[in-house]
PDB file of C-alpha atoms in Angstrom:
ATOM      1  CA  UNK A  15       7.413 -14.751   6.795  1.00  0.00           C
ATOM      2  CA  UNK A  16       4.320 -16.791   7.576  1.00  0.00           C
ATOM      3  CA  UNK A  17       0.956 -16.154   5.942  1.00  0.00           C
ATOM      4  CA  UNK A  18      -0.417 -15.080   9.327  1.00  0.00           C
ATOM      5  CA  UNK A  19       2.275 -12.403   9.604  1.00  0.00           C
ATOM      6  CA  UNK A  20       1.441 -11.089   6.133  1.00  0.00           C
ATOM      7  CA  UNK A  21      -2.248 -10.964   7.014  1.00  0.00           C
ATOM      8  CA  UNK A  22      -1.460  -9.022  10.188  1.00  0.00           C
ATOM      9  CA  UNK A  23       0.470  -6.452   8.165  1.00  0.00           C
ATOM     10  CA  UNK A  24      -2.407  -6.270   5.696  1.00  0.00           C
ATOM     11  CA  UNK A  25      -4.949  -5.791   8.466  1.00  0.00           C
ATOM     12  CA  UNK A  26      -2.997  -3.053  10.245  1.00  0.00           C
ATOM     13  CA  UNK A  27      -2.545  -1.139   6.990  1.00  0.00           C
ATOM     14  CA  UNK A  28      -6.301  -0.562   6.708  1.00  0.00           C
ATOM     15  CA  UNK A  29      -7.716   2.955   7.339  1.00  0.00           C
ATOM     16  CA  UNK A  30      -9.577   1.719  10.445  1.00  0.00           C
ATOM     17  CA  UNK A  31      -6.302   1.858  12.368  1.00  0.00           C
ATOM     18  CA  UNK A  32      -4.646   5.111  13.343  1.00  0.00           C
ATOM     19  CA  UNK A  33      -1.862   6.810  11.434  1.00  0.00           C
ATOM     20  CA  UNK A  34       0.875   5.662  13.825  1.00  0.00           C
ATOM     21  CA  UNK A  35      -0.111   2.037  13.289  1.00  0.00           C
ATOM     22  CA  UNK A  36      -0.155   2.379   9.508  1.00  0.00           C
ATOM     23  CA  UNK A  37       3.205   4.177   9.621  1.00  0.00           C
ATOM     24  CA  UNK A  38       4.564   1.265  11.673  1.00  0.00           C
ATOM     25  CA  UNK A  39       3.470  -1.065   8.875  1.00  0.00           C
ATOM     26  CA  UNK A  40       5.494   1.007   6.389  1.00  0.00           C
ATOM     27  CA  UNK A  41       8.544   0.697   8.659  1.00  0.00           C
ATOM     28  CA  UNK A  42       8.035  -3.058   8.925  1.00  0.00           C
ATOM     29  CA  UNK A  43       7.757  -3.360   5.147  1.00  0.00           C
ATOM     30  CA  UNK A  44      10.928  -1.338   4.656  1.00  0.00           C
ATOM     31  CA  UNK A  45      12.869  -3.570   7.038  1.00  0.00           C
ATOM     32  CA  UNK A  46      11.423  -6.646   5.361  1.00  0.00           C
ATOM     33  CA  UNK A  47      12.615  -5.491   1.937  1.00  0.00           C
ATOM     34  CA  UNK A  48      16.022  -4.458   3.296  1.00  0.00           C
ATOM     35  CA  UNK A  49      16.605  -7.911   4.784  1.00  0.00           C
ATOM     36  CA  UNK A  50      15.329  -9.745   1.717  1.00  0.00           C
ATOM     37  CA  UNK A  51      18.003 -11.802  -0.072  1.00  0.00           C
ATOM     38  CA  UNK A  52      16.559 -10.728  -3.427  1.00  0.00           C
ATOM     39  CA  UNK A  53      18.484  -8.315  -5.647  1.00  0.00           C
ATOM     40  CA  UNK A  54      17.496  -4.706  -6.187  1.00  0.00           C
ATOM     41  CA  UNK A  55      13.895  -4.498  -7.338  1.00  0.00           C
ATOM     42  CA  UNK A  56      13.576  -3.887 -11.060  1.00  0.00           C
ATOM     43  CA  UNK A  57      11.158  -4.823 -13.797  1.00  0.00           C
ATOM     44  CA  UNK A  58      13.703  -7.358 -15.083  1.00  0.00           C
ATOM     45  CA  UNK A  59      14.352  -9.153 -11.789  1.00  0.00           C
ATOM     46  CA  UNK A  60      14.510 -12.912 -12.387  1.00  0.00           C
ATOM     47  CA  UNK A  61      11.310 -14.617 -11.241  1.00  0.00           C
ATOM     48  CA  UNK A  62      13.204 -17.285  -9.295  1.00  0.00           C
ATOM     49  CA  UNK A  63      14.825 -14.572  -7.188  1.00  0.00           C
ATOM     50  CA  UNK A  64      11.516 -12.915  -6.378  1.00  0.00           C
ATOM     51  CA  UNK A  65       9.731 -14.690  -3.496  1.00  0.00           C
ATOM     52  CA  UNK A  66       5.985 -14.420  -3.028  1.00  0.00           C
ATOM     53  CA  UNK A  67       6.233 -12.573   0.286  1.00  0.00           C
ATOM     54  CA  UNK A  68       8.188  -9.792  -1.418  1.00  0.00           C
ATOM     55  CA  UNK A  69       5.316  -9.394  -3.865  1.00  0.00           C
ATOM     56  CA  UNK A  70       2.973  -9.014  -0.886  1.00  0.00           C
ATOM     57  CA  UNK A  71       5.214  -6.314   0.607  1.00  0.00           C
ATOM     58  CA  UNK A  72       5.022  -4.365  -2.647  1.00  0.00           C
ATOM     59  CA  UNK A  73       1.255  -4.761  -2.918  1.00  0.00           C
ATOM     60  CA  UNK A  74       0.811  -3.373   0.589  1.00  0.00           C
ATOM     61  CA  UNK A  75       3.128  -0.473  -0.210  1.00  0.00           C
ATOM     62  CA  UNK A  76       1.010   0.323  -3.256  1.00  0.00           C
ATOM     63  CA  UNK A  77      -2.047   0.551  -1.021  1.00  0.00           C
ATOM     64  CA  UNK A  78      -0.171   2.751   1.459  1.00  0.00           C
ATOM     65  CA  UNK A  79       0.955   5.083  -1.332  1.00  0.00           C
ATOM     66  CA  UNK A  80      -2.702   6.181  -1.394  1.00  0.00           C
ATOM     67  CA  UNK A  81      -3.192   6.418   2.367  1.00  0.00           C
ATOM     68  CA  UNK A  82      -5.290   9.281   3.731  1.00  0.00           C
ATOM     69  CA  UNK A  83      -2.401  10.567   5.872  1.00  0.00           C
ATOM     70  CA  UNK A  84       0.317  12.589   4.149  1.00  0.00           C
ATOM     71  CA  UNK A  85       3.048  11.248   6.453  1.00  0.00           C
ATOM     72  CA  UNK A  86       2.150   7.641   5.624  1.00  0.00           C
ATOM     73  CA  UNK A  87       2.071   8.369   1.896  1.00  0.00           C
ATOM     74  CA  UNK A  88       5.435  10.119   2.127  1.00  0.00           C
ATOM     75  CA  UNK A  89       6.998   7.246   4.084  1.00  0.00           C
ATOM     76  CA  UNK A  90       5.717   4.690   1.570  1.00  0.00           C
ATOM     77  CA  UNK A  91       6.961   6.881  -1.272  1.00  0.00           C
ATOM     78  CA  UNK A  92      10.456   7.021   0.242  1.00  0.00           C
ATOM     79  CA  UNK A  93      10.568   3.236   0.603  1.00  0.00           C
ATOM     80  CA  UNK A  94       9.478   2.647  -2.992  1.00  0.00           C
ATOM     81  CA  UNK A  95      11.794   5.327  -4.348  1.00  0.00           C
ATOM     82  CA  UNK A  96      14.767   3.785  -2.555  1.00  0.00           C
ATOM     83  CA  UNK A  97      14.166   0.279  -3.863  1.00  0.00           C
ATOM     84  CA  UNK A  98      12.569   0.709  -7.283  1.00  0.00           C
ATOM     85  CA  UNK A  99      13.677   4.037  -8.749  1.00  0.00           C
ATOM     86  CA  UNK A 100      17.261   4.914  -9.735  1.00  0.00           C
ATOM     87  CA  UNK A 101      19.266   6.709  -7.052  1.00  0.00           C
ATOM     88  CA  UNK A 102      19.352   9.930  -9.077  1.00  0.00           C
ATOM     89  CA  UNK A 103      15.554  10.093  -9.476  1.00  0.00           C
ATOM     90  CA  UNK A 104      13.694  12.775  -7.568  1.00  0.00           C
ATOM     91  CA  UNK A 105      11.166  11.815  -4.913  1.00  0.00           C
ATOM     92  CA  UNK A 106       7.919  11.830  -6.868  1.00  0.00           C
ATOM     93  CA  UNK A 107       4.664  10.121  -5.929  1.00  0.00           C
ATOM     94  CA  UNK A 108       3.486   9.458  -9.474  1.00  0.00           C
ATOM     95  CA  UNK A 109       6.840   7.985 -10.478  1.00  0.00           C
ATOM     96  CA  UNK A 110       6.683   5.633  -7.489  1.00  0.00           C
ATOM     97  CA  UNK A 111       3.161   4.486  -8.386  1.00  0.00           C
ATOM     98  CA  UNK A 112       4.023   3.965 -12.054  1.00  0.00           C
ATOM     99  CA  UNK A 113       7.291   2.139 -11.299  1.00  0.00           C
ATOM    100  CA  UNK A 114       5.629  -0.097  -8.723  1.00  0.00           C
ATOM    101  CA  UNK A 115       2.662  -0.940 -10.957  1.00  0.00           C
ATOM    102  CA  UNK A 116       5.057  -1.740 -13.803  1.00  0.00           C
ATOM    103  CA  UNK A 117       7.108  -4.021 -11.546  1.00  0.00           C
ATOM    104  CA  UNK A 118       4.006  -5.791 -10.242  1.00  0.00           C
ATOM    105  CA  UNK A 119       2.743  -6.281 -13.799  1.00  0.00           C
ATOM    106  CA  UNK A 120       5.978  -8.051 -14.651  1.00  0.00           C
ATOM    107  CA  UNK A 121       5.611 -10.259 -11.566  1.00  0.00           C
ATOM    108  CA  UNK A 122       2.034 -11.080 -12.599  1.00  0.00           C
ATOM    109  CA  UNK A 123       3.178 -12.023 -16.094  1.00  0.00           C
ATOM    110  CA  UNK A 124       5.910 -14.271 -14.689  1.00  0.00           C
ATOM    111  CA  UNK A 125       3.469 -16.102 -12.424  1.00  0.00           C
ATOM    112  CA  UNK A 126       4.653 -14.695  -9.074  1.00  0.00           C
ATOM    113  CA  UNK A 127       1.281 -13.040  -8.512  1.00  0.00           C
ATOM    114  CA  UNK A 128      -2.322 -14.113  -8.900  1.00  0.00           C
ATOM    115  CA  UNK A 129      -5.252 -11.775  -9.523  1.00  0.00           C
ATOM    116  CA  UNK A 130      -6.689 -12.816  -6.157  1.00  0.00           C
ATOM    117  CA  UNK A 131      -3.496 -11.839  -4.326  1.00  0.00           C
ATOM    118  CA  UNK A 132      -3.384  -8.435  -5.996  1.00  0.00           C
ATOM    119  CA  UNK A 133      -7.003  -7.665  -5.141  1.00  0.00           C
ATOM    120  CA  UNK A 134      -6.661  -9.005  -1.611  1.00  0.00           C
ATOM    121  CA  UNK A 135      -3.641  -6.984  -0.563  1.00  0.00           C
ATOM    122  CA  UNK A 136      -4.232  -3.760  -2.511  1.00  0.00           C
ATOM    123  CA  UNK A 137      -7.950  -3.395  -1.819  1.00  0.00           C
ATOM    124  CA  UNK A 138      -7.845  -5.033   1.633  1.00  0.00           C
ATOM    125  CA  UNK A 139     -11.077  -6.881   0.900  1.00  0.00           C
ATOM    126  CA  UNK A 140      -9.998 -10.160   2.477  1.00  0.00           C
ATOM    127  CA  UNK A 141      -9.140  -8.713   5.879  1.00  0.00           C
ATOM    128  CA  UNK A 142     -11.628  -5.888   6.396  1.00  0.00           C
ATOM    129  CA  UNK A 143     -14.211  -8.290   7.848  1.00  0.00           C
ATOM    130  CA  UNK A 144     -11.882  -8.934  10.785  1.00  0.00           C
ATOM    131  CA  UNK A 145     -12.651  -5.435  12.044  1.00  0.00           C
ATOM    132  CA  UNK A 146     -16.353  -6.162  12.447  1.00  0.00           C
ATOM    133  CA  UNK A 147     -15.917  -8.373  15.522  1.00  0.00           C
ATOM    134  CA  UNK A 148     -12.756  -7.368  17.391  1.00  0.00           C
ATOM    135  CA  UNK A 149     -11.224 -10.143  19.440  1.00  0.00           C
ATOM    136  CA  UNK A 150     -10.338  -9.595  23.045  1.00  0.00           C
ATOM    137  CA  UNK A 151      -6.633 -10.003  22.319  1.00  0.00           C
ATOM    138  CA  UNK A 152      -6.598  -7.593  19.359  1.00  0.00           C
ATOM    139  CA  UNK A 153      -5.078  -4.924  21.571  1.00  0.00           C
ATOM    140  CA  UNK A 154      -4.425  -6.583  24.897  1.00  0.00           C
ATOM    141  CA  UNK A 155      -2.696  -9.754  25.966  1.00  0.00           C
ATOM    142  CA  UNK A 156      -3.856 -12.155  28.635  1.00  0.00           C
ATOM    143  CA  UNK A 157      -2.112 -10.096  31.300  1.00  0.00           C
ATOM    144  CA  UNK A 158      -4.061  -6.988  30.287  1.00  0.00           C
ATOM    145  CA  UNK A 159      -1.083  -5.173  28.779  1.00  0.00           C
ATOM    146  CA  UNK A 160      -1.334  -3.528  25.396  1.00  0.00           C
ATOM    147  CA  UNK A 161      -0.071  -5.449  22.394  1.00  0.00           C
ATOM    148  CA  UNK A 162       3.152  -4.260  20.788  1.00  0.00           C
ATOM    149  CA  UNK A 163       1.908  -2.888  17.486  1.00  0.00           C
ATOM    150  CA  UNK A 164      -1.369  -1.411  18.693  1.00  0.00           C
ATOM    151  CA  UNK A 165      -0.265   0.079  22.016  1.00  0.00           C
ATOM    152  CA  UNK A 166      -0.854   3.634  20.900  1.00  0.00           C
ATOM    153  CA  UNK A 167      -4.071   3.054  18.994  1.00  0.00           C
ATOM    154  CA  UNK A 168      -5.682   1.093  21.813  1.00  0.00           C
ATOM    155  CA  UNK A 169      -4.624   3.590  24.443  1.00  0.00           C
ATOM    156  CA  UNK A 170      -6.218   6.490  22.577  1.00  0.00           C
ATOM    157  CA  UNK A 171      -8.850   4.823  20.428  1.00  0.00           C
ATOM    158  CA  UNK A 172     -11.380   2.038  20.339  1.00  0.00           C
ATOM    159  CA  UNK A 173     -10.626  -1.611  21.027  1.00  0.00           C
ATOM    160  CA  UNK A 174     -10.307  -2.336  17.317  1.00  0.00           C
ATOM    161  CA  UNK A 175      -7.525   0.218  16.981  1.00  0.00           C
ATOM    162  CA  UNK A 176      -9.657   2.854  15.267  1.00  0.00           C
ATOM    163  CA  UNK A 177      -9.703   6.462  16.342  1.00  0.00           C
ATOM    164  CA  UNK A 178     -12.368   7.652  18.725  1.00  0.00           C
ATOM    165  CA  UNK A 179     -14.413  10.663  17.737  1.00  0.00           C
ATOM    166  CA  UNK A 180     -13.064  13.722  19.538  1.00  0.00           C
ATOM    167  CA  UNK A 181     -15.680  15.615  21.512  1.00  0.00           C
ATOM    168  CA  UNK A 182     -15.688  19.025  23.085  1.00  0.00           C
ATOM    169  CA  UNK A 183     -16.468  20.075  26.638  1.00  0.00           C
ATOM    170  CA  UNK A 184     -19.403  19.175  28.864  1.00  0.00           C
ATOM    171  CA  UNK A 185     -21.986  19.517  26.114  1.00  0.00           C
ATOM    172  CA  UNK A 186     -20.487  16.567  24.292  1.00  0.00           C
ATOM    173  CA  UNK A 187     -20.761  18.336  20.954  1.00  0.00           C
ATOM    174  CA  UNK A 188     -18.796  16.551  18.269  1.00  0.00           C
ATOM    175  CA  UNK A 189     -16.108  18.789  16.815  1.00  0.00           C
ATOM    176  CA  UNK A 190     -14.167  16.316  14.724  1.00  0.00           C
ATOM    177  CA  UNK A 191     -15.056  12.890  13.475  1.00  0.00           C
ATOM    178  CA  UNK A 192     -12.884  10.166  12.012  1.00  0.00           C
ATOM    179  CA  UNK A 193     -12.357  10.843   8.324  1.00  0.00           C
ATOM    180  CA  UNK A 194     -14.016   8.577   5.810  1.00  0.00           C
ATOM    181  CA  UNK A 195     -11.849   5.828   4.391  1.00  0.00           C
ATOM    182  CA  UNK A 196      -9.534   6.640   1.502  1.00  0.00           C
ATOM    183  CA  UNK A 197     -10.151  10.356   0.984  1.00  0.00           C
ATOM    184  CA  UNK A 198      -6.861  10.864  -0.831  1.00  0.00           C
ATOM    185  CA  UNK A 199      -7.754   8.532  -3.678  1.00  0.00           C
ATOM    186  CA  UNK A 200     -11.089   6.919  -4.324  1.00  0.00           C
ATOM    187  CA  UNK A 201     -11.351   3.167  -4.282  1.00  0.00           C
ATOM    188  CA  UNK A 202     -12.060   3.347  -8.003  1.00  0.00           C
ATOM    189  CA  UNK A 203      -8.440   4.377  -8.649  1.00  0.00           C
ATOM    190  CA  UNK A 204      -7.043   1.461  -6.649  1.00  0.00           C
ATOM    191  CA  UNK A 205      -9.457  -0.858  -8.441  1.00  0.00           C
ATOM    192  CA  UNK A 206      -8.213   0.516 -11.759  1.00  0.00           C
ATOM    193  CA  UNK A 207      -4.592  -0.100 -10.739  1.00  0.00           C
ATOM    194  CA  UNK A 208      -5.458  -3.650  -9.680  1.00  0.00           C
ATOM    195  CA  UNK A 209      -6.961  -4.261 -13.121  1.00  0.00           C
ATOM    196  CA  UNK A 210      -3.907  -2.663 -14.719  1.00  0.00           C
ATOM    197  CA  UNK A 211      -1.550  -4.958 -12.793  1.00  0.00           C
ATOM    198  CA  UNK A 212      -3.549  -8.068 -13.663  1.00  0.00           C
ATOM    199  CA  UNK A 213      -3.951  -6.865 -17.279  1.00  0.00           C
ATOM    200  CA  UNK A 214      -7.703  -7.036 -17.000  1.00  0.00           C
ATOM    201  CA  UNK A 215      -9.992  -5.004 -19.248  1.00  0.00           C
ATOM    202  CA  UNK A 216     -10.448  -1.647 -17.473  1.00  0.00           C
ATOM    203  CA  UNK A 217     -13.116  -0.213 -19.764  1.00  0.00           C
ATOM    204  CA  UNK A 218     -16.009  -1.117 -17.474  1.00  0.00           C
ATOM    205  CA  UNK A 219     -15.246   1.437 -14.749  1.00  0.00           C
ATOM    206  CA  UNK A 220     -13.783   4.923 -14.258  1.00  0.00           C
ATOM    207  CA  UNK A 221     -10.735   5.527 -16.426  1.00  0.00           C
ATOM    208  CA  UNK A 222      -7.329   6.805 -15.296  1.00  0.00           C
ATOM    209  CA  UNK A 223      -5.592   6.536 -18.643  1.00  0.00           C
ATOM    210  CA  UNK A 224      -2.668   8.755 -17.639  1.00  0.00           C
ATOM    211  CA  UNK A 225      -1.427   5.960 -15.367  1.00  0.00           C
ATOM    212  CA  UNK A 226      -1.898   3.389 -18.114  1.00  0.00           C
ATOM    213  CA  UNK A 227       0.060   5.457 -20.634  1.00  0.00           C
ATOM    214  CA  UNK A 228       2.914   6.076 -18.206  1.00  0.00           C
ATOM    215  CA  UNK A 229       3.118   2.392 -17.251  1.00  0.00           C
ATOM    216  CA  UNK A 230       3.317   1.478 -20.923  1.00  0.00           C
ATOM    217  CA  UNK A 231       6.073   4.061 -21.408  1.00  0.00           C
ATOM    218  CA  UNK A 232       8.040   2.611 -18.489  1.00  0.00           C
ATOM    219  CA  UNK A 233       7.745  -0.866 -19.966  1.00  0.00           C
ATOM    220  CA  UNK A 234       8.995   0.434 -23.313  1.00  0.00           C
ATOM    221  CA  UNK A 235      11.968   2.471 -22.079  1.00  0.00           C
ATOM    222  CA  UNK A 236      12.753   0.309 -19.021  1.00  0.00           C
ATOM    223  CA  UNK A 237      13.459   3.283 -16.757  1.00  0.00           C
ATOM    224  CA  UNK A 238      10.711   4.852 -14.600  1.00  0.00           C
ATOM    225  CA  UNK A 239      12.831   7.974 -14.111  1.00  0.00           C
ATOM    226  CA  UNK A 240      12.533   8.753 -17.842  1.00  0.00           C
ATOM    227  CA  UNK A 241       8.755   8.435 -18.041  1.00  0.00           C
ATOM    228  CA  UNK A 242       8.027  12.182 -18.164  1.00  0.00           C
ATOM    229  CA  UNK A 243      10.735  12.845 -20.744  1.00  0.00           C
ATOM    230  CA  UNK A 244       9.448  10.012 -22.902  1.00  0.00           C
ATOM    231  CA  UNK A 245       5.876  11.284 -22.722  1.00  0.00           C
ATOM    232  CA  UNK A 246       6.941  14.799 -23.704  1.00  0.00           C
ATOM    233  CA  UNK A 247       8.930  13.477 -26.657  1.00  0.00           C
ATOM    234  CA  UNK A 248       5.939  11.425 -27.793  1.00  0.00           C
ATOM    235  CA  UNK A 249       3.572  14.406 -27.584  1.00  0.00           C
ATOM    236  CA  UNK A 250       5.817  16.989 -29.202  1.00  0.00           C
TER     237      UNK A 250
END
């Protein structure tokens, strides 16, 4: 995939776009992983068999695991569970996050990932500015027809793909407004996970040490499905 294609996926995964668009990104990422020639994703996958674009797919899935919408989080969780966790593992959000962070840490250590890439695709900082000045062809082609990925969002939202505020009857009283970005998990958690992936000192900001401990346990036992059992054994 070209860099432009990866940036499009990154852009459409941002909270400014509606749930259907973000869910479509999850579907695209799933198909991209399924058609990848790389072997099953594990923390011991050989670096040479792990292309850079696959790292980007996983970084975007990590962001979408913390999406505001439950359906998007669930879809991302199913994709990660199917490709990272053992087949017998139960569908568990925390296990998916821990397994994915552990895998990305190994890719960072092997040189497949840079700190800039991790921050760019998990936090969306590099593409959010594109929403400030929507281009004419963001939603519509030259013939005036809606673009393929944003058909739904442009038909029912603003020209940048974001949801319009819903208003009531003739009085125009606002009943519901678009939710603030990232209600499910604060940006501080994603920032912490970025620092954890890039093995940066995390002591300067809010701490989420439970994730750090579980990631370390996964790296010790080599099986994300055993992380809870290992933690219990260590405590008791």
